Tab-separated table of C-alpha atoms in Angstrom:
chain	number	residue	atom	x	y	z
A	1	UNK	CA	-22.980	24.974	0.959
A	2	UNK	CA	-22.326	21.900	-1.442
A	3	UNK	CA	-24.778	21.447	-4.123
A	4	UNK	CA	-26.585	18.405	-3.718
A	5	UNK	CA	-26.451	16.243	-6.981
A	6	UNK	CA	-30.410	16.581	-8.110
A	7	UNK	CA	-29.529	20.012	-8.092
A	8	UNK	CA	-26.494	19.917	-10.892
A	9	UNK	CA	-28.572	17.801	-12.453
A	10	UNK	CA	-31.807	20.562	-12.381
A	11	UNK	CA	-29.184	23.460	-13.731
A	12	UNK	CA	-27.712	21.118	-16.462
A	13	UNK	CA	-31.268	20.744	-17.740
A	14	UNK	CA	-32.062	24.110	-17.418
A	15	UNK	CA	-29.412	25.618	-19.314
A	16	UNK	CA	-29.660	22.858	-22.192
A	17	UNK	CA	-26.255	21.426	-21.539
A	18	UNK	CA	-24.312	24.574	-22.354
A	19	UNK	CA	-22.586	24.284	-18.836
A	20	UNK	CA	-21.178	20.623	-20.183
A	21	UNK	CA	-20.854	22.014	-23.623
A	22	UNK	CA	-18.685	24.309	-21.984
A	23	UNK	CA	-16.219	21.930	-20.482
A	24	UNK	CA	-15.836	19.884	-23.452
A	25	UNK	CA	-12.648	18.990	-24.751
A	26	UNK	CA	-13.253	20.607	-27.999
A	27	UNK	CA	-14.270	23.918	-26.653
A	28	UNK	CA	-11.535	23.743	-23.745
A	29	UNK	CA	-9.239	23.832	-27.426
A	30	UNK	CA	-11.117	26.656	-29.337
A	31	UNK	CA	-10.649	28.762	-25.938
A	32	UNK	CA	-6.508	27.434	-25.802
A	33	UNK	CA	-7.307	25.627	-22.663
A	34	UNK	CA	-5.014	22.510	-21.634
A	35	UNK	CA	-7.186	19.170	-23.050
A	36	UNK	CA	-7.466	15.710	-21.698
A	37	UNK	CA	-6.710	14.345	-24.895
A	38	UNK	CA	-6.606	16.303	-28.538
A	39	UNK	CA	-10.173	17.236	-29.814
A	40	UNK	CA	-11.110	15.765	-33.644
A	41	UNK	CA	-13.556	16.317	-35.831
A	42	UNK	CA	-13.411	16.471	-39.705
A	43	UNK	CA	-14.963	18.840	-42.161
A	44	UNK	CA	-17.468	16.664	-44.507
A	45	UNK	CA	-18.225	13.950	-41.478
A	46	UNK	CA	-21.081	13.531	-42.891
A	47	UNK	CA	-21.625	12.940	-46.426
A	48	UNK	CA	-20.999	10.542	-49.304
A	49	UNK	CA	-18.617	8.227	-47.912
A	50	UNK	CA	-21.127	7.316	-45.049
A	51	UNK	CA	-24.270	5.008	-46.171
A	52	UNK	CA	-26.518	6.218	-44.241
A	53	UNK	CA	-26.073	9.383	-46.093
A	54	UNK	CA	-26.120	7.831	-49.226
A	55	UNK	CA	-29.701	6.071	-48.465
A	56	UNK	CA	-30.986	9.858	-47.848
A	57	UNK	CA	-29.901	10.988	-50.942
A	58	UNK	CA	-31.110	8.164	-53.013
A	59	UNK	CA	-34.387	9.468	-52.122
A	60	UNK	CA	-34.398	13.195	-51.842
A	61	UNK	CA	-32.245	15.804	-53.745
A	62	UNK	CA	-29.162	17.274	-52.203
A	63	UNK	CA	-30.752	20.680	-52.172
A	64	UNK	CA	-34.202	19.420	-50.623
A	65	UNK	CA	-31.775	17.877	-47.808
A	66	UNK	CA	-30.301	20.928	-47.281
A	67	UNK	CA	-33.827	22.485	-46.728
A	68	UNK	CA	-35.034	19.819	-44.385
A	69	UNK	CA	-34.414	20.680	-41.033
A	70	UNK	CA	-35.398	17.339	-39.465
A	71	UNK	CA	-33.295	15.381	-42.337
A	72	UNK	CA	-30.362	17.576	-41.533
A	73	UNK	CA	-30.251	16.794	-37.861
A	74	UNK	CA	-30.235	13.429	-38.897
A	75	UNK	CA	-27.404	13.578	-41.190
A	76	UNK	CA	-25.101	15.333	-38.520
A	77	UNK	CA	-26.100	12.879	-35.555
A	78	UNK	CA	-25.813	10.022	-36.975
A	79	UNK	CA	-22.328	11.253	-38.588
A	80	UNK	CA	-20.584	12.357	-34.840
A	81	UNK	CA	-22.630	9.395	-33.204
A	82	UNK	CA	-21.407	6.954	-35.634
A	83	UNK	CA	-17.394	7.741	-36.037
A	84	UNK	CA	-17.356	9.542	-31.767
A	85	UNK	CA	-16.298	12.996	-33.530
A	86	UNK	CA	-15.681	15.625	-30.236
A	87	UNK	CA	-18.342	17.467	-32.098
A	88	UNK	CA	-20.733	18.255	-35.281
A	89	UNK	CA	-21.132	19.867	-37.668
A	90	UNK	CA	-24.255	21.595	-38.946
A	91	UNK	CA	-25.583	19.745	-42.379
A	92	UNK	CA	-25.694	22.931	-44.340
A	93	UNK	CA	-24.077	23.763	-47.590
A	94	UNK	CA	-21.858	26.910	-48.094
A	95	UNK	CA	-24.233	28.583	-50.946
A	96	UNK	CA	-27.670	28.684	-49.471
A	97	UNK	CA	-26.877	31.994	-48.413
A	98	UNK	CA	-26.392	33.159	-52.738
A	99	UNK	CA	-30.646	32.745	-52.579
A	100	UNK	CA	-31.891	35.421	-50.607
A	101	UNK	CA	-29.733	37.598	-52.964
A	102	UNK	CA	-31.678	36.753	-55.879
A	103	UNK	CA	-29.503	34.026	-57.690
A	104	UNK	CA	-30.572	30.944	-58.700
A	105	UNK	CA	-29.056	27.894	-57.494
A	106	UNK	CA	-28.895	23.951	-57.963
A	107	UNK	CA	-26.863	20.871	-57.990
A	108	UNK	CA	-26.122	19.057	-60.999
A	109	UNK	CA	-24.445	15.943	-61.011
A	110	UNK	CA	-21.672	16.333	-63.551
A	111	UNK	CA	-21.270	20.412	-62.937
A	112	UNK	CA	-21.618	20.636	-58.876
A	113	UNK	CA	-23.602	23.715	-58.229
A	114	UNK	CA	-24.623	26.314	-60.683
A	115	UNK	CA	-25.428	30.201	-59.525
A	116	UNK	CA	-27.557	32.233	-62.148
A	117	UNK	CA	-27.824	35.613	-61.805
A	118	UNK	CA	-24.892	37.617	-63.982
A	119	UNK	CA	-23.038	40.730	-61.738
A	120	UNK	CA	-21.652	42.467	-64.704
A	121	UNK	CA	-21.825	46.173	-63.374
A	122	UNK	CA	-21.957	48.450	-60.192
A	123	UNK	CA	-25.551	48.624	-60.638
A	124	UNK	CA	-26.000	44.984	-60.465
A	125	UNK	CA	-24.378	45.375	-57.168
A	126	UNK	CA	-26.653	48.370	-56.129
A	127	UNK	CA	-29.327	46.086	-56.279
A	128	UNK	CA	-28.464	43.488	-54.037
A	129	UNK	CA	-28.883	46.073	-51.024
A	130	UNK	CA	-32.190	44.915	-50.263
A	131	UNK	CA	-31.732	41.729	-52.005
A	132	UNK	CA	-30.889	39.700	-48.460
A	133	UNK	CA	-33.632	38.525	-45.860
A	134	UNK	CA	-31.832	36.503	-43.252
A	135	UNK	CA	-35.895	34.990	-43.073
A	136	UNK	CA	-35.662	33.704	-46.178
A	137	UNK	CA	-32.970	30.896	-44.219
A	138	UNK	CA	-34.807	30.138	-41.561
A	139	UNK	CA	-34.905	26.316	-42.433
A	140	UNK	CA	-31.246	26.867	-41.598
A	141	UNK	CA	-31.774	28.173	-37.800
A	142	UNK	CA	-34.451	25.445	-37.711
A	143	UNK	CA	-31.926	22.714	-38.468
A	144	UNK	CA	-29.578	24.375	-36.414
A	145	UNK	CA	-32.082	23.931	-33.530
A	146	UNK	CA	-33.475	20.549	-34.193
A	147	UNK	CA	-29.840	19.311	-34.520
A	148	UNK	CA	-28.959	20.930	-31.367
A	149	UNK	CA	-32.371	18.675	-29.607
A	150	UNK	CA	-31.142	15.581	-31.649
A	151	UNK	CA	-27.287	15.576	-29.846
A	152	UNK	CA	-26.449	14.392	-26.667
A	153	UNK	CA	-26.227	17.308	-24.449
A	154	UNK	CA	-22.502	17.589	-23.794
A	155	UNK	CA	-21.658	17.304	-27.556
A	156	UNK	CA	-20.993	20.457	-29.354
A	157	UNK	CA	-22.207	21.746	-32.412
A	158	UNK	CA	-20.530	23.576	-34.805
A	159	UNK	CA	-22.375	25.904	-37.588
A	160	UNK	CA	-20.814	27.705	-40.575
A	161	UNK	CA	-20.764	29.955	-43.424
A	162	UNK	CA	-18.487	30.445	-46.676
A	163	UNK	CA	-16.156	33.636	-46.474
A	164	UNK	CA	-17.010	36.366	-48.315
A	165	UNK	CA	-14.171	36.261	-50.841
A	166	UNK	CA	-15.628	32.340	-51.542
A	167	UNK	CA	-18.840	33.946	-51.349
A	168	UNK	CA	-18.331	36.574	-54.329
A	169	UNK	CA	-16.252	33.937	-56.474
A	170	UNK	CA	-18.943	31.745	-56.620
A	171	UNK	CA	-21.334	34.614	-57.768
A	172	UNK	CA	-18.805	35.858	-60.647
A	173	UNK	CA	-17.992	32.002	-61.588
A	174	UNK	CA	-21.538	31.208	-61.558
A	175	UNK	CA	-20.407	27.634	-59.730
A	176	UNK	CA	-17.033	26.012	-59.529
A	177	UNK	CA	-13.557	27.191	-61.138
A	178	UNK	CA	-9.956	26.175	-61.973
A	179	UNK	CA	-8.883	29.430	-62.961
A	180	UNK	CA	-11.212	31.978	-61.112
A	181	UNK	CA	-10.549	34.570	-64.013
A	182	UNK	CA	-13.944	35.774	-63.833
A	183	UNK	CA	-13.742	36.713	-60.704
A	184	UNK	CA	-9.792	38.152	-60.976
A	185	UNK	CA	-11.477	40.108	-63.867
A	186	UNK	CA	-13.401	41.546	-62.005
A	187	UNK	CA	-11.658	42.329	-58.965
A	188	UNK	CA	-8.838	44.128	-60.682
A	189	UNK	CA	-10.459	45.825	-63.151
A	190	UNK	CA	-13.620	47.285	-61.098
A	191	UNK	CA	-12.060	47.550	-57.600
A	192	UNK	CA	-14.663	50.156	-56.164
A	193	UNK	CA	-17.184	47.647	-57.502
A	194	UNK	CA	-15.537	44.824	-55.457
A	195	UNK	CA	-15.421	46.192	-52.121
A	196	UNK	CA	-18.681	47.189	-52.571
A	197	UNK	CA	-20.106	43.489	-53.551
A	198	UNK	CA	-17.430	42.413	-50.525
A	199	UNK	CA	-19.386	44.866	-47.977
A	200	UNK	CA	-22.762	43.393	-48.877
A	201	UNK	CA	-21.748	39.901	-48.768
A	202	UNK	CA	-19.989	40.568	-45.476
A	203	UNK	CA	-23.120	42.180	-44.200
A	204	UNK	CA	-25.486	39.073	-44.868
A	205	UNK	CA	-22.645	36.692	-43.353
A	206	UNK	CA	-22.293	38.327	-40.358
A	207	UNK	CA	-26.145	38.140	-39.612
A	208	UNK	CA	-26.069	34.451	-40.966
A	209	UNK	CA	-23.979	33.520	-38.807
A	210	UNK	CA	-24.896	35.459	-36.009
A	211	UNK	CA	-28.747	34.015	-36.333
A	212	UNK	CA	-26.961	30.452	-36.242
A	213	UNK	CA	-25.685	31.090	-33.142
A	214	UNK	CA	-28.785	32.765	-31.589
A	215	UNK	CA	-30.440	28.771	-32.788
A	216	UNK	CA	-27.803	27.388	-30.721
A	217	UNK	CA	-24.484	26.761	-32.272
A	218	UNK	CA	-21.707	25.819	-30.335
A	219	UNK	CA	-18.970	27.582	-32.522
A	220	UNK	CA	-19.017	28.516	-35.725
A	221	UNK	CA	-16.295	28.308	-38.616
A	222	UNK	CA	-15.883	30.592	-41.632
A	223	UNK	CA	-14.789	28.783	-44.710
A	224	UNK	CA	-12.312	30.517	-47.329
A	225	UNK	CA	-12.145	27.484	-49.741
A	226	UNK	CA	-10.869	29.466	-52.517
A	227	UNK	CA	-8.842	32.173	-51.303
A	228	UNK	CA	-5.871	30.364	-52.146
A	229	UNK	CA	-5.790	31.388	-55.848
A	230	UNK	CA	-4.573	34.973	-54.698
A	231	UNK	CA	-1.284	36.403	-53.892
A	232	UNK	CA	-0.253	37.609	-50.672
A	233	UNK	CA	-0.922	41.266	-51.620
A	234	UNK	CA	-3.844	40.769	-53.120
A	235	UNK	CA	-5.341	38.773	-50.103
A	236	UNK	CA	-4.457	41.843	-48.181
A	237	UNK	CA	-5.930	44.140	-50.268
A	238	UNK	CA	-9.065	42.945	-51.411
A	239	UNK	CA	-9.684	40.072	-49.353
A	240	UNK	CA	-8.462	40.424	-45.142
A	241	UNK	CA	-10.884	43.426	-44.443
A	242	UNK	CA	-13.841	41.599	-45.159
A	243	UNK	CA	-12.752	38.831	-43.305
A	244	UNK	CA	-11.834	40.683	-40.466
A	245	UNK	CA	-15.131	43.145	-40.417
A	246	UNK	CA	-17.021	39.346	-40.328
A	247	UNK	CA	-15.075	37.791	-37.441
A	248	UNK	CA	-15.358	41.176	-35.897
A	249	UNK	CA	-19.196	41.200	-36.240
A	250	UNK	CA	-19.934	37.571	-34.654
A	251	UNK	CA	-21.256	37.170	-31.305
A	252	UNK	CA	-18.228	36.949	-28.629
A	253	UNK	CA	-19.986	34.338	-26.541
A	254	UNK	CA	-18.359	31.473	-29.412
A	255	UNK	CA	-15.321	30.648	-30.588
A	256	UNK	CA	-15.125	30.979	-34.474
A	257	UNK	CA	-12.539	29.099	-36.399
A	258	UNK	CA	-10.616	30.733	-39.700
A	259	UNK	CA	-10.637	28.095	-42.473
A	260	UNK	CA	-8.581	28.793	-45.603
A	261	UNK	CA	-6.499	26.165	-48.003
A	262	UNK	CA	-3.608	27.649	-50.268
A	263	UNK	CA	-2.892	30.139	-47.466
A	264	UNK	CA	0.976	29.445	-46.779
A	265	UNK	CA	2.061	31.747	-48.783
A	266	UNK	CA	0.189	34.650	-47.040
A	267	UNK	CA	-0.250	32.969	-43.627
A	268	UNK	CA	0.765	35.249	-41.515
A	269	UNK	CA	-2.032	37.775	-42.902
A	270	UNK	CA	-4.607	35.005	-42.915
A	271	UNK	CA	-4.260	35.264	-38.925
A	272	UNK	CA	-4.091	38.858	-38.813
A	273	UNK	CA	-8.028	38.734	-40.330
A	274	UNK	CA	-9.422	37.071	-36.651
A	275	UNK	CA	-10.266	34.253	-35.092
A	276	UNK	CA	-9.683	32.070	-31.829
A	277	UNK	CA	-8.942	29.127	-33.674
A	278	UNK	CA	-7.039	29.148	-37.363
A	279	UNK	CA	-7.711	26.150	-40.133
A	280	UNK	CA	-4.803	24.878	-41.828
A	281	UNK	CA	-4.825	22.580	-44.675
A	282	UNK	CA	-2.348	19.747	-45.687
A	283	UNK	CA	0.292	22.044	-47.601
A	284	UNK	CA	2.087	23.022	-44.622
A	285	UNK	CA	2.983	22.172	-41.495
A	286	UNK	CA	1.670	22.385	-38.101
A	287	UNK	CA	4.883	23.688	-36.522
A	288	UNK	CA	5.751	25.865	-39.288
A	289	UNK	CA	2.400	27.720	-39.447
A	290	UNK	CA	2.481	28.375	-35.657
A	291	UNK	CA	5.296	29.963	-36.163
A	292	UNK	CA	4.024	32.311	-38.411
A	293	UNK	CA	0.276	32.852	-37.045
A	294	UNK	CA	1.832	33.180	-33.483
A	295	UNK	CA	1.303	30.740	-29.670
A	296	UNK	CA	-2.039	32.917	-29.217
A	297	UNK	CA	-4.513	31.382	-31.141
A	298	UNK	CA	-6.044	27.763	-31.868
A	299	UNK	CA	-4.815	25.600	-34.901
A	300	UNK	CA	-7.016	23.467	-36.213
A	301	UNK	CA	-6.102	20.532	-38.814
A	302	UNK	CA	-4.276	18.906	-40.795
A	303	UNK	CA	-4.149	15.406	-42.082
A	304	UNK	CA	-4.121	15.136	-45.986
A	305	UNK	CA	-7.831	14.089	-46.908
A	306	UNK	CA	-5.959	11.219	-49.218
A	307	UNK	CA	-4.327	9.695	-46.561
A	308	UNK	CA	-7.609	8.221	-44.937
A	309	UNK	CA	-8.224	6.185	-47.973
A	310	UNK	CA	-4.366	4.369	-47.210
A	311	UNK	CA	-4.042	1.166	-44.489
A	312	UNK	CA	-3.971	2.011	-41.242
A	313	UNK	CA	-0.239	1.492	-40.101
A	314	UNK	CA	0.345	4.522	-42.528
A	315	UNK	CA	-2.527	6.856	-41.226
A	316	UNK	CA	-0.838	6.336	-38.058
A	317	UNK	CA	2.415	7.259	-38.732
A	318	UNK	CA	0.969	10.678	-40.174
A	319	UNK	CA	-1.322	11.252	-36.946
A	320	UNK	CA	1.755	10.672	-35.155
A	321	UNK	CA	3.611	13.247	-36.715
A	322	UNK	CA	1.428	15.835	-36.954
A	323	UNK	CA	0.647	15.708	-32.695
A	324	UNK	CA	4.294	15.787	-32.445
A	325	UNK	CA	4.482	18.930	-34.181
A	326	UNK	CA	2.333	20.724	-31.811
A	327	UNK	CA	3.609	18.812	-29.090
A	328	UNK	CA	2.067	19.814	-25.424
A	329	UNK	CA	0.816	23.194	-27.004
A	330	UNK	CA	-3.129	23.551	-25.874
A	331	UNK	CA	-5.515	24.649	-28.120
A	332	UNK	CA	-5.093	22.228	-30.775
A	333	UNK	CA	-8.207	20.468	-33.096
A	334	UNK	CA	-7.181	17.652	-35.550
A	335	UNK	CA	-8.979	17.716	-38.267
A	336	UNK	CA	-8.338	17.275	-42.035
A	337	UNK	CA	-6.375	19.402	-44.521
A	338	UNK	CA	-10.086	19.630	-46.025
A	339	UNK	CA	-13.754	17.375	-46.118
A	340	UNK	CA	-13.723	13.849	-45.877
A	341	UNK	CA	-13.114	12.440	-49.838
A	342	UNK	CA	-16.390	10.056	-50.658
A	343	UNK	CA	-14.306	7.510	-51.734
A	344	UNK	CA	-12.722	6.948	-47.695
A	345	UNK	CA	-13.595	3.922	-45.897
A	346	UNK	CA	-16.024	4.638	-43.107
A	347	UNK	CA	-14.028	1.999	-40.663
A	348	UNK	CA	-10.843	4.243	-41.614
A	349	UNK	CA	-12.618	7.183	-40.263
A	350	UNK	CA	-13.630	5.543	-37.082
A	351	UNK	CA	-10.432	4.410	-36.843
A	352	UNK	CA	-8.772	8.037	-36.963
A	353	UNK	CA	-11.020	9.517	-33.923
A	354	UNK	CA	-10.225	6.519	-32.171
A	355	UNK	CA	-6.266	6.620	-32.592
A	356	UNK	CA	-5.911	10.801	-32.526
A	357	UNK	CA	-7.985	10.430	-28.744
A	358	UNK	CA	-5.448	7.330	-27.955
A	359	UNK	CA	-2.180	8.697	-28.958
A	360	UNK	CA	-3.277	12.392	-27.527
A	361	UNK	CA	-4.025	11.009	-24.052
C-alpha cells in the first residue's frame, strides 16, 4: 500500500525531521554516499565577519553569548540561513568544557582566552576526578536544542568539542601559544602524569559530546587545533589513543568528523585515531591526503581561509581545483583549511556556497 502524502507529512513531523535530515546532501557525504552536488559548510560561519554577529556582541560579552542558549541559536541560524551553508554549526566555543574542571576562564580582547588554574603535579591531576559535571553545561544541550527548533527541519546541525590533546594544551598554556613549551614540558618530562590528565579529559569529552547528541545534533566534529606542533611519533604516542578512545566512545547513530591542522606530516596516523569523515587543512592536498588516509573515509575541507578575502575570479579557480582533486569520489565536504578570518567579505562567503553547489552539480 502507497502512503498517502498527509501521511509522510504526519511521520516527518513526528520524528522532527531526522528522516529529511537523513537524506541530506551533507549527511549522504559524512556516510560516503554519492551527492547531488558537493556539501559546504565552513568552520567559524558565524562570527565576526558577519554583522549581525557583530551587533550581538556589541551588546553582550562573548562568554555571556556562549551561555545564552536562545542567543546562540540565533547566531547559527541566521549564519547557515544567511550564506545557504548545507548545514550549522552549534555556536559554542571549544573551552567551556575547562569550567566544570575547576579553571577559570575569560576572554580578553588583546590576550584571547585566559585559563587559571596551574596543573603543576600528579596531584593536581588527582583532583580533577570529580572535578567534571557534564550539568554544569547544560546551557550547552539547551542551545543545542533550541538551535535544533530554530532550523528548518531538513537542515543539519553539527555540534563539537576540542580534542583532548587541544584540551590539555590549553590547561598547561593557561590560553593561547606559539611555542606550546609548557605543555611539551610537561608531556615529556611527566609522561605517567600526561596520560593520566589525557584519560580525564577524554572522559569528560566523550560525555560532552555524547549529551550534545542526545539534545539533537546532527553530527558532531572533534577539533585538534593544535596538534600540529608535534612530531609524528609523538602524536602516536601521547596523542592518537586519546583520540581514538573519544571517537570510540561517541554514539554510532552520527557521523563524527576528525579535525586537525599541521597533520601532513603524520597523516596517515591522524586517520588511524577514527572517524567517518577526516578534516584537512590548507597545507596539503586533497588528492595527496586521500592517498594516505585511504578511499574509506570522508574528507572534509580545504580552501585556504585567506583566499576568501581575494576577488572572486581567483576563489574560483581554487574551488575548481580542489573538486578536481577529489574528482567523482563520494563522501566529500568543502569546507575551509580552518574558521572563516573576520576580516572576509560576507558577499565572498555567499558567493563560495553558491559556486562549490554550481560547479559540484
Amino acid at each position: 500500500m502507497k502512503t498517502k502524502p498527509e501521511e509522510m507529512d504526519a511521520n516527518v513531523k513526528t520524528d522532527d525531521g531526522r528522516s529529511l535530515r537523513k537524506k541530506s546532501e551533507f549527511l549522504r557525504a559524512c556516510r560516503g554516499e554519492k551527492t547531488s552536488y558537493t556539501p559546504i559548510w565552513l568552520m567559524r560561519q558565524a562570527g565576526r565577519y558577519m554583522k549581525e554577529y557583530r551587533d550581538i556582541r556589541d551588546k553582550v560579552s562573548f562568554l555571556d553569548l556562549c551561555k545564552n542558549p536562545n542567543l546562540c541559536a540565533e547566531v547559527a541560524v541566521t549564519a547557515q540561513e544567511k550564506i545557504g551553508a548545507d548545514a550549522a554549526i552549534l555556536f559554542s566555543d571549544l573551552l567551556l568544557i575547562l569550567e566544570p574542571f575547576g579553571f577559570g576562564l575569560e576572554y580578553t580582547k588583546d590576550h584571547g582566552p585566559v585559563i587559571t588554574g596551574r596543573i603543576e603535579s600528579k596531584r593536581d591531576v588527582e583532583k580533577l576526578s570529580g572535578g567534571f559535571h557534564k550539568e554544569s553545561l547544560q546551557f550547552v544541550f539547551d542551545a543545542v536544542r533550541q538551535t535544533r527548533k530554530s532550523l528548518k527541519p531538513a537542515v543539519p546541525l553539527i555540534g563539537f568539542s576540542g580534542a583532548p590533546f587541544t584540551l590539555a594544551a590549553y590547561i598547561l598554556e593557561g590560553g593561547t601559544s606559539r611555542t606550546f613549551l609548557s605543555t611539551k614540558q610537561f608531556m615529556f618530562s611527566n609522561p605517567e602524569t600526561w596520560h593520566l590528565l589525557m584519560e580525564k579529559v577524554s572522559s569528560a569529552v566523550i560525555d560532552y559530546l555524547n549529551g550534545q547528541i542526545e539534545a539533537g545534533a546532527d553530527a558532531v566534529q572533534l577539533f585538534d587545533s593544535w596538534v600540529g606542533c608535534l612530531g609524528a611519533e609523538d602524536y602516536r604516542e601521547y596523542v592518537l589513543p586519546y583520540s581514538r578512545r573519544v571517537i570510540d566512545g561517541i554514539k554510532k547513530d552520527v557521523p563524527l568528523i576528525h579535525f586537525g591542522t599541521g597533520t601532513g606530516m603524520f597523516l596517515k596516523s591522524f586517520g588511524e585515531a577514527g572517524g567517518d569523515v577526516i578534516g584537512i587543512d590548507h597545507h596539503i592536498r586533497l588528492d595527496q591526503a586521500l592517498e594516505v588516509i585511504g578511499y574509506t573515509v570522508g574528507i572534509q575541507g580545504n580552501l585556504d581561509p585567506a583566499m576568501l578575502c581575494c576577488p572572486i575570479d581567483t576563489i574560483r579557480k581554487s574551488v575548481k581545483r580542489i573538486l578536481e582533486q577529489v574528482g567523482e569520489r563520494p563522501g566529500h565536504i568543502f569546507n575551509l583549511g580552518h574558521g572563516v578570518l573576520p576580516t572576509t567579505p560576507v558577499e565572498n562567503v555567499i558567493r563560495l556556497v553558491e559556486m562549490v553547489h554550481e560547479m559540484s552539480a
